[in-house]
């Protein structure tokens, strides 16, 4: 899934990447891209991308969440607001049957929703497990997403909704 998402990012793009193992997988696939500007609130992504010598990495400051090396909170939001991204690459904790992207941490959600509002293209990376999980807080809907990268076909109802919303689904 990370490979397909990374292939959709052109050299020279500005990209926001949020917290999560799925976005970290995409970061590993961006190592050979040229002249990216990557803003992230994920210390792991910043570390992964240090291997890409032409990538400018900006770490959005804020409160460090030790459990996953994520940076969250209002300071992070204020920094993200300063940019206009070509792409946001987002992960989530769960995706509901109605297409809502869900998470557990409100501070993380406000960073992601801010990035969505500052992006020309919103890409979501989610494996099939995310469709079986639940979380209480909404990030956005798949109707707000340009492309969803996943590893299994969607349920028929959600697949139909994605077509009507104009959300492209890429299955690895």
mmCIF file of the C-alpha atoms, coordinates in Angstrom:
data_MODEL
# 
_entry.id   MODEL 
# 
loop_
_atom_site.group_PDB 
_atom_site.id 
_atom_site.type_symbol 
_atom_site.label_atom_id 
_atom_site.label_alt_id 
_atom_site.label_comp_id 
_atom_site.label_asym_id 
_atom_site.label_entity_id 
_atom_site.label_seq_id 
_atom_site.pdbx_PDB_ins_code 
_atom_site.Cartn_x 
_atom_site.Cartn_y 
_atom_site.Cartn_z 
_atom_site.occupancy 
_atom_site.B_iso_or_equiv 
_atom_site.pdbx_formal_charge 
_atom_site.auth_seq_id 
_atom_site.auth_comp_id 
_atom_site.auth_asym_id 
_atom_site.auth_atom_id 
_atom_site.pdbx_PDB_model_num 
ATOM 1   C CA . UNK A 1 1   ? 0.000   0.000  0.000  1.00 0.00 ? 1   UNK A CA 1 
ATOM 2   C CA . UNK A 1 2   ? 2.875   2.335  0.838  1.00 0.00 ? 2   UNK A CA 1 
ATOM 3   C CA . UNK A 1 3   ? 4.460   1.715  -2.561 1.00 0.00 ? 3   UNK A CA 1 
ATOM 4   C CA . UNK A 1 4   ? 1.342   2.730  -4.511 1.00 0.00 ? 4   UNK A CA 1 
ATOM 5   C CA . UNK A 1 5   ? 0.819   5.847  -2.426 1.00 0.00 ? 5   UNK A CA 1 
ATOM 6   C CA . UNK A 1 6   ? 4.453   6.934  -2.810 1.00 0.00 ? 6   UNK A CA 1 
ATOM 7   C CA . UNK A 1 7   ? 4.216   6.400  -6.580 1.00 0.00 ? 7   UNK A CA 1 
ATOM 8   C CA . UNK A 1 8   ? 1.464   9.033  -6.719 1.00 0.00 ? 8   UNK A CA 1 
ATOM 9   C CA . UNK A 1 9   ? 3.752   11.695 -5.209 1.00 0.00 ? 9   UNK A CA 1 
ATOM 10  C CA . UNK A 1 10  ? 5.779   13.566 -7.847 1.00 0.00 ? 10  UNK A CA 1 
ATOM 11  C CA . UNK A 1 11  ? 9.305   14.811 -7.267 1.00 0.00 ? 11  UNK A CA 1 
ATOM 12  C CA . UNK A 1 12  ? 9.351   18.372 -5.948 1.00 0.00 ? 12  UNK A CA 1 
ATOM 13  C CA . UNK A 1 13  ? 6.022   18.072 -4.093 1.00 0.00 ? 13  UNK A CA 1 
ATOM 14  C CA . UNK A 1 14  ? 5.181   19.544 -0.707 1.00 0.00 ? 14  UNK A CA 1 
ATOM 15  C CA . UNK A 1 15  ? 3.728   16.883 1.574  1.00 0.00 ? 15  UNK A CA 1 
ATOM 16  C CA . UNK A 1 16  ? 2.253   16.645 5.056  1.00 0.00 ? 16  UNK A CA 1 
ATOM 17  C CA . UNK A 1 17  ? 2.433   13.218 6.731  1.00 0.00 ? 17  UNK A CA 1 
ATOM 18  C CA . UNK A 1 18  ? 0.665   12.421 10.006 1.00 0.00 ? 18  UNK A CA 1 
ATOM 19  C CA . UNK A 1 19  ? 1.228   9.890  12.773 1.00 0.00 ? 19  UNK A CA 1 
ATOM 20  C CA . UNK A 1 20  ? 1.043   6.145  12.149 1.00 0.00 ? 20  UNK A CA 1 
ATOM 21  C CA . UNK A 1 21  ? 2.727   3.029  10.878 1.00 0.00 ? 21  UNK A CA 1 
ATOM 22  C CA . UNK A 1 22  ? 0.942   3.279  7.516  1.00 0.00 ? 22  UNK A CA 1 
ATOM 23  C CA . UNK A 1 23  ? 2.356   6.742  6.838  1.00 0.00 ? 23  UNK A CA 1 
ATOM 24  C CA . UNK A 1 24  ? 5.757   5.522  8.024  1.00 0.00 ? 24  UNK A CA 1 
ATOM 25  C CA . UNK A 1 25  ? 5.557   2.784  5.369  1.00 0.00 ? 25  UNK A CA 1 
ATOM 26  C CA . UNK A 1 26  ? 4.925   5.469  2.741  1.00 0.00 ? 26  UNK A CA 1 
ATOM 27  C CA . UNK A 1 27  ? 7.908   7.478  4.045  1.00 0.00 ? 27  UNK A CA 1 
ATOM 28  C CA . UNK A 1 28  ? 10.184  4.469  3.468  1.00 0.00 ? 28  UNK A CA 1 
ATOM 29  C CA . UNK A 1 29  ? 9.001   4.423  -0.151 1.00 0.00 ? 29  UNK A CA 1 
ATOM 30  C CA . UNK A 1 30  ? 9.770   8.141  -0.602 1.00 0.00 ? 30  UNK A CA 1 
ATOM 31  C CA . UNK A 1 31  ? 13.508  7.681  0.008  1.00 0.00 ? 31  UNK A CA 1 
ATOM 32  C CA . UNK A 1 32  ? 14.344  7.910  -3.716 1.00 0.00 ? 32  UNK A CA 1 
ATOM 33  C CA . UNK A 1 33  ? 12.055  10.855 -4.497 1.00 0.00 ? 33  UNK A CA 1 
ATOM 34  C CA . UNK A 1 34  ? 13.808  14.125 -5.372 1.00 0.00 ? 34  UNK A CA 1 
ATOM 35  C CA . UNK A 1 35  ? 13.397  17.545 -3.777 1.00 0.00 ? 35  UNK A CA 1 
ATOM 36  C CA . UNK A 1 36  ? 10.412  16.849 -1.546 1.00 0.00 ? 36  UNK A CA 1 
ATOM 37  C CA . UNK A 1 37  ? 9.353   19.199 1.219  1.00 0.00 ? 37  UNK A CA 1 
ATOM 38  C CA . UNK A 1 38  ? 7.879   17.028 3.971  1.00 0.00 ? 38  UNK A CA 1 
ATOM 39  C CA . UNK A 1 39  ? 6.193   18.478 7.033  1.00 0.00 ? 39  UNK A CA 1 
ATOM 40  C CA . UNK A 1 40  ? 5.370   15.897 9.666  1.00 0.00 ? 40  UNK A CA 1 
ATOM 41  C CA . UNK A 1 41  ? 4.280   15.567 13.267 1.00 0.00 ? 41  UNK A CA 1 
ATOM 42  C CA . UNK A 1 42  ? 5.816   12.081 13.385 1.00 0.00 ? 42  UNK A CA 1 
ATOM 43  C CA . UNK A 1 43  ? 9.392   11.798 14.681 1.00 0.00 ? 43  UNK A CA 1 
ATOM 44  C CA . UNK A 1 44  ? 9.695   8.347  13.075 1.00 0.00 ? 44  UNK A CA 1 
ATOM 45  C CA . UNK A 1 45  ? 8.908   9.754  9.610  1.00 0.00 ? 45  UNK A CA 1 
ATOM 46  C CA . UNK A 1 46  ? 11.449  12.539 10.079 1.00 0.00 ? 46  UNK A CA 1 
ATOM 47  C CA . UNK A 1 47  ? 14.066  9.938  10.998 1.00 0.00 ? 47  UNK A CA 1 
ATOM 48  C CA . UNK A 1 48  ? 13.178  7.657  8.069  1.00 0.00 ? 48  UNK A CA 1 
ATOM 49  C CA . UNK A 1 49  ? 13.430  10.527 5.575  1.00 0.00 ? 49  UNK A CA 1 
ATOM 50  C CA . UNK A 1 50  ? 16.892  11.596 6.734  1.00 0.00 ? 50  UNK A CA 1 
ATOM 51  C CA . UNK A 1 51  ? 18.105  8.906  4.301  1.00 0.00 ? 51  UNK A CA 1 
ATOM 52  C CA . UNK A 1 52  ? 16.781  11.077 1.429  1.00 0.00 ? 52  UNK A CA 1 
ATOM 53  C CA . UNK A 1 53  ? 19.473  13.747 0.971  1.00 0.00 ? 53  UNK A CA 1 
ATOM 54  C CA . UNK A 1 54  ? 17.318  15.987 -1.254 1.00 0.00 ? 54  UNK A CA 1 
ATOM 55  C CA . UNK A 1 55  ? 14.284  15.951 1.042  1.00 0.00 ? 55  UNK A CA 1 
ATOM 56  C CA . UNK A 1 56  ? 13.701  19.024 3.193  1.00 0.00 ? 56  UNK A CA 1 
ATOM 57  C CA . UNK A 1 57  ? 12.132  17.812 6.452  1.00 0.00 ? 57  UNK A CA 1 
ATOM 58  C CA . UNK A 1 58  ? 10.185  20.123 8.728  1.00 0.00 ? 58  UNK A CA 1 
ATOM 59  C CA . UNK A 1 59  ? 9.104   18.726 12.067 1.00 0.00 ? 59  UNK A CA 1 
ATOM 60  C CA . UNK A 1 60  ? 5.945   20.392 13.345 1.00 0.00 ? 60  UNK A CA 1 
ATOM 61  C CA . UNK A 1 61  ? 6.550   21.277 16.992 1.00 0.00 ? 61  UNK A CA 1 
ATOM 62  C CA . UNK A 1 62  ? 4.248   20.623 19.899 1.00 0.00 ? 62  UNK A CA 1 
ATOM 63  C CA . UNK A 1 63  ? 3.713   18.114 22.668 1.00 0.00 ? 63  UNK A CA 1 
ATOM 64  C CA . UNK A 1 64  ? 5.589   14.826 22.217 1.00 0.00 ? 64  UNK A CA 1 
ATOM 65  C CA . UNK A 1 65  ? 3.460   11.731 22.695 1.00 0.00 ? 65  UNK A CA 1 
ATOM 66  C CA . UNK A 1 66  ? 6.040   9.188  23.826 1.00 0.00 ? 66  UNK A CA 1 
ATOM 67  C CA . UNK A 1 67  ? 3.922   6.123  23.015 1.00 0.00 ? 67  UNK A CA 1 
ATOM 68  C CA . UNK A 1 68  ? 4.311   6.567  19.235 1.00 0.00 ? 68  UNK A CA 1 
ATOM 69  C CA . UNK A 1 69  ? 6.717   9.507  18.747 1.00 0.00 ? 69  UNK A CA 1 
ATOM 70  C CA . UNK A 1 70  ? 3.851   11.690 17.570 1.00 0.00 ? 70  UNK A CA 1 
ATOM 71  C CA . UNK A 1 71  ? 3.772   15.448 18.096 1.00 0.00 ? 71  UNK A CA 1 
ATOM 72  C CA . UNK A 1 72  ? 0.321   16.880 18.804 1.00 0.00 ? 72  UNK A CA 1 
ATOM 73  C CA . UNK A 1 73  ? -1.580  19.857 20.134 1.00 0.00 ? 73  UNK A CA 1 
ATOM 74  C CA . UNK A 1 74  ? -2.269  23.486 19.360 1.00 0.00 ? 74  UNK A CA 1 
ATOM 75  C CA . UNK A 1 75  ? 1.379   24.396 18.697 1.00 0.00 ? 75  UNK A CA 1 
ATOM 76  C CA . UNK A 1 76  ? 1.508   21.681 16.037 1.00 0.00 ? 76  UNK A CA 1 
ATOM 77  C CA . UNK A 1 77  ? -1.744  22.957 14.498 1.00 0.00 ? 77  UNK A CA 1 
ATOM 78  C CA . UNK A 1 78  ? -0.439  26.531 14.363 1.00 0.00 ? 78  UNK A CA 1 
ATOM 79  C CA . UNK A 1 79  ? 2.650   25.404 12.483 1.00 0.00 ? 79  UNK A CA 1 
ATOM 80  C CA . UNK A 1 80  ? 0.686   23.270 9.995  1.00 0.00 ? 80  UNK A CA 1 
ATOM 81  C CA . UNK A 1 81  ? -1.543  26.305 9.285  1.00 0.00 ? 81  UNK A CA 1 
ATOM 82  C CA . UNK A 1 82  ? 1.479   28.110 7.820  1.00 0.00 ? 82  UNK A CA 1 
ATOM 83  C CA . UNK A 1 83  ? 1.694   25.780 4.816  1.00 0.00 ? 83  UNK A CA 1 
ATOM 84  C CA . UNK A 1 84  ? -0.266  24.963 1.662  1.00 0.00 ? 84  UNK A CA 1 
ATOM 85  C CA . UNK A 1 85  ? 0.541   21.357 0.777  1.00 0.00 ? 85  UNK A CA 1 
ATOM 86  C CA . UNK A 1 86  ? 0.385   19.634 -2.589 1.00 0.00 ? 86  UNK A CA 1 
ATOM 87  C CA . UNK A 1 87  ? -0.485  16.425 -0.717 1.00 0.00 ? 87  UNK A CA 1 
ATOM 88  C CA . UNK A 1 88  ? -1.447  15.256 2.740  1.00 0.00 ? 88  UNK A CA 1 
ATOM 89  C CA . UNK A 1 89  ? -0.759  11.594 3.388  1.00 0.00 ? 89  UNK A CA 1 
ATOM 90  C CA . UNK A 1 90  ? -2.858  10.463 6.314  1.00 0.00 ? 90  UNK A CA 1 
ATOM 91  C CA . UNK A 1 91  ? -3.363  7.338  8.323  1.00 0.00 ? 91  UNK A CA 1 
ATOM 92  C CA . UNK A 1 92  ? -6.149  6.732  10.823 1.00 0.00 ? 92  UNK A CA 1 
ATOM 93  C CA . UNK A 1 93  ? -7.071  4.259  13.559 1.00 0.00 ? 93  UNK A CA 1 
ATOM 94  C CA . UNK A 1 94  ? -10.305 3.068  11.950 1.00 0.00 ? 94  UNK A CA 1 
ATOM 95  C CA . UNK A 1 95  ? -12.668 3.589  9.008  1.00 0.00 ? 95  UNK A CA 1 
ATOM 96  C CA . UNK A 1 96  ? -16.373 3.180  9.676  1.00 0.00 ? 96  UNK A CA 1 
ATOM 97  C CA . UNK A 1 97  ? -18.769 1.469  7.264  1.00 0.00 ? 97  UNK A CA 1 
ATOM 98  C CA . UNK A 1 98  ? -20.176 4.897  6.305  1.00 0.00 ? 98  UNK A CA 1 
ATOM 99  C CA . UNK A 1 99  ? -16.714 6.085  5.250  1.00 0.00 ? 99  UNK A CA 1 
ATOM 100 C CA . UNK A 1 100 ? -15.776 8.147  8.298  1.00 0.00 ? 100 UNK A CA 1 
ATOM 101 C CA . UNK A 1 101 ? -12.084 8.130  9.215  1.00 0.00 ? 101 UNK A CA 1 
ATOM 102 C CA . UNK A 1 102 ? -11.769 7.707  12.967 1.00 0.00 ? 102 UNK A CA 1 
ATOM 103 C CA . UNK A 1 103 ? -9.160  8.097  15.682 1.00 0.00 ? 103 UNK A CA 1 
ATOM 104 C CA . UNK A 1 104 ? -8.739  8.069  19.457 1.00 0.00 ? 104 UNK A CA 1 
ATOM 105 C CA . UNK A 1 105 ? -6.885  11.295 20.240 1.00 0.00 ? 105 UNK A CA 1 
ATOM 106 C CA . UNK A 1 106 ? -8.557  14.675 19.765 1.00 0.00 ? 106 UNK A CA 1 
ATOM 107 C CA . UNK A 1 107 ? -5.200  16.475 19.719 1.00 0.00 ? 107 UNK A CA 1 
ATOM 108 C CA . UNK A 1 108 ? -4.043  14.274 16.847 1.00 0.00 ? 108 UNK A CA 1 
ATOM 109 C CA . UNK A 1 109 ? -7.304  14.819 14.963 1.00 0.00 ? 109 UNK A CA 1 
ATOM 110 C CA . UNK A 1 110 ? -7.036  18.614 14.989 1.00 0.00 ? 110 UNK A CA 1 
ATOM 111 C CA . UNK A 1 111 ? -3.597  18.356 13.389 1.00 0.00 ? 111 UNK A CA 1 
ATOM 112 C CA . UNK A 1 112 ? -4.911  16.048 10.646 1.00 0.00 ? 112 UNK A CA 1 
ATOM 113 C CA . UNK A 1 113 ? -8.032  18.134 9.975  1.00 0.00 ? 113 UNK A CA 1 
ATOM 114 C CA . UNK A 1 114 ? -5.903  21.267 9.749  1.00 0.00 ? 114 UNK A CA 1 
ATOM 115 C CA . UNK A 1 115 ? -3.630  19.550 7.215  1.00 0.00 ? 115 UNK A CA 1 
ATOM 116 C CA . UNK A 1 116 ? -6.682  18.453 5.197  1.00 0.00 ? 116 UNK A CA 1 
ATOM 117 C CA . UNK A 1 117 ? -7.826  22.071 5.013  1.00 0.00 ? 117 UNK A CA 1 
ATOM 118 C CA . UNK A 1 118 ? -4.368  23.167 3.848  1.00 0.00 ? 118 UNK A CA 1 
ATOM 119 C CA . UNK A 1 119 ? -3.947  20.498 1.125  1.00 0.00 ? 119 UNK A CA 1 
ATOM 120 C CA . UNK A 1 120 ? -4.645  20.374 -2.584 1.00 0.00 ? 120 UNK A CA 1 
ATOM 121 C CA . UNK A 1 121 ? -4.850  16.558 -2.503 1.00 0.00 ? 121 UNK A CA 1 
ATOM 122 C CA . UNK A 1 122 ? -5.711  14.298 0.424  1.00 0.00 ? 122 UNK A CA 1 
ATOM 123 C CA . UNK A 1 123 ? -4.422  10.723 0.347  1.00 0.00 ? 123 UNK A CA 1 
ATOM 124 C CA . UNK A 1 124 ? -5.334  8.116  2.960  1.00 0.00 ? 124 UNK A CA 1 
ATOM 125 C CA . UNK A 1 125 ? -3.383  4.932  3.573  1.00 0.00 ? 125 UNK A CA 1 
ATOM 126 C CA . UNK A 1 126 ? -5.251  2.185  5.456  1.00 0.00 ? 126 UNK A CA 1 
ATOM 127 C CA . UNK A 1 127 ? -4.955  -1.587 5.511  1.00 0.00 ? 127 UNK A CA 1 
ATOM 128 C CA . UNK A 1 128 ? -8.004  -3.865 5.806  1.00 0.00 ? 128 UNK A CA 1 
ATOM 129 C CA . UNK A 1 129 ? -7.699  -4.039 9.606  1.00 0.00 ? 129 UNK A CA 1 
ATOM 130 C CA . UNK A 1 130 ? -8.755  -0.364 9.827  1.00 0.00 ? 130 UNK A CA 1 
ATOM 131 C CA . UNK A 1 131 ? -12.173 -1.313 8.401  1.00 0.00 ? 131 UNK A CA 1 
ATOM 132 C CA . UNK A 1 132 ? -12.708 -3.805 11.247 1.00 0.00 ? 132 UNK A CA 1 
ATOM 133 C CA . UNK A 1 133 ? -11.769 -1.436 14.081 1.00 0.00 ? 133 UNK A CA 1 
ATOM 134 C CA . UNK A 1 134 ? -13.706 1.242  15.905 1.00 0.00 ? 134 UNK A CA 1 
ATOM 135 C CA . UNK A 1 135 ? -12.644 4.587  17.345 1.00 0.00 ? 135 UNK A CA 1 
ATOM 136 C CA . UNK A 1 136 ? -14.778 7.365  18.837 1.00 0.00 ? 136 UNK A CA 1 
ATOM 137 C CA . UNK A 1 137 ? -13.594 10.554 17.089 1.00 0.00 ? 137 UNK A CA 1 
ATOM 138 C CA . UNK A 1 138 ? -14.076 11.607 13.462 1.00 0.00 ? 138 UNK A CA 1 
ATOM 139 C CA . UNK A 1 139 ? -11.231 13.018 11.368 1.00 0.00 ? 139 UNK A CA 1 
ATOM 140 C CA . UNK A 1 140 ? -13.193 13.395 8.130  1.00 0.00 ? 140 UNK A CA 1 
ATOM 141 C CA . UNK A 1 141 ? -15.153 11.345 5.615  1.00 0.00 ? 141 UNK A CA 1 
ATOM 142 C CA . UNK A 1 142 ? -13.780 9.490  2.627  1.00 0.00 ? 142 UNK A CA 1 
ATOM 143 C CA . UNK A 1 143 ? -15.849 11.966 0.581  1.00 0.00 ? 143 UNK A CA 1 
ATOM 144 C CA . UNK A 1 144 ? -13.229 14.567 1.649  1.00 0.00 ? 144 UNK A CA 1 
ATOM 145 C CA . UNK A 1 145 ? -10.408 12.334 0.355  1.00 0.00 ? 145 UNK A CA 1 
ATOM 146 C CA . UNK A 1 146 ? -8.975  12.301 -3.173 1.00 0.00 ? 146 UNK A CA 1 
ATOM 147 C CA . UNK A 1 147 ? -7.414  8.817  -3.010 1.00 0.00 ? 147 UNK A CA 1 
ATOM 148 C CA . UNK A 1 148 ? -7.631  5.867  -0.629 1.00 0.00 ? 148 UNK A CA 1 
ATOM 149 C CA . UNK A 1 149 ? -4.827  3.297  -0.733 1.00 0.00 ? 149 UNK A CA 1 
ATOM 150 C CA . UNK A 1 150 ? -5.741  -0.041 0.823  1.00 0.00 ? 150 UNK A CA 1 
ATOM 151 C CA . UNK A 1 151 ? -4.851  -3.723 0.565  1.00 0.00 ? 151 UNK A CA 1 
ATOM 152 C CA . UNK A 1 152 ? -8.275  -5.315 -0.031 1.00 0.00 ? 152 UNK A CA 1 
ATOM 153 C CA . UNK A 1 153 ? -11.392 -4.361 -1.995 1.00 0.00 ? 153 UNK A CA 1 
ATOM 154 C CA . UNK A 1 154 ? -13.943 -2.264 -0.123 1.00 0.00 ? 154 UNK A CA 1 
ATOM 155 C CA . UNK A 1 155 ? -17.392 -3.523 0.843  1.00 0.00 ? 155 UNK A CA 1 
ATOM 156 C CA . UNK A 1 156 ? -19.840 -2.916 -2.020 1.00 0.00 ? 156 UNK A CA 1 
ATOM 157 C CA . UNK A 1 157 ? -21.753 -0.086 -0.325 1.00 0.00 ? 157 UNK A CA 1 
ATOM 158 C CA . UNK A 1 158 ? -18.626 1.842  0.611  1.00 0.00 ? 158 UNK A CA 1 
ATOM 159 C CA . UNK A 1 159 ? -17.083 1.230  -2.820 1.00 0.00 ? 159 UNK A CA 1 
ATOM 160 C CA . UNK A 1 160 ? -20.228 2.675  -4.462 1.00 0.00 ? 160 UNK A CA 1 
ATOM 161 C CA . UNK A 1 161 ? -20.126 5.686  -2.159 1.00 0.00 ? 161 UNK A CA 1 
ATOM 162 C CA . UNK A 1 162 ? -16.483 6.318  -3.053 1.00 0.00 ? 162 UNK A CA 1 
ATOM 163 C CA . UNK A 1 163 ? -17.404 6.312  -6.736 1.00 0.00 ? 163 UNK A CA 1 
ATOM 164 C CA . UNK A 1 164 ? -20.214 8.841  -6.160 1.00 0.00 ? 164 UNK A CA 1 
ATOM 165 C CA . UNK A 1 165 ? -17.927 11.014 -3.964 1.00 0.00 ? 165 UNK A CA 1 
ATOM 166 C CA . UNK A 1 166 ? -15.153 10.967 -6.549 1.00 0.00 ? 166 UNK A CA 1 
ATOM 167 C CA . UNK A 1 167 ? -12.763 9.236  -4.149 1.00 0.00 ? 167 UNK A CA 1 
ATOM 168 C CA . UNK A 1 168 ? -10.346 7.062  -6.117 1.00 0.00 ? 168 UNK A CA 1 
ATOM 169 C CA . UNK A 1 169 ? -9.669  3.721  -4.411 1.00 0.00 ? 169 UNK A CA 1 
ATOM 170 C CA . UNK A 1 170 ? -6.329  2.042  -5.139 1.00 0.00 ? 170 UNK A CA 1 
ATOM 171 C CA . UNK A 1 171 ? -6.115  -1.590 -3.981 1.00 0.00 ? 171 UNK A CA 1 
ATOM 172 C CA . UNK A 1 172 ? -2.620  -3.048 -3.608 1.00 0.00 ? 172 UNK A CA 1 
# 
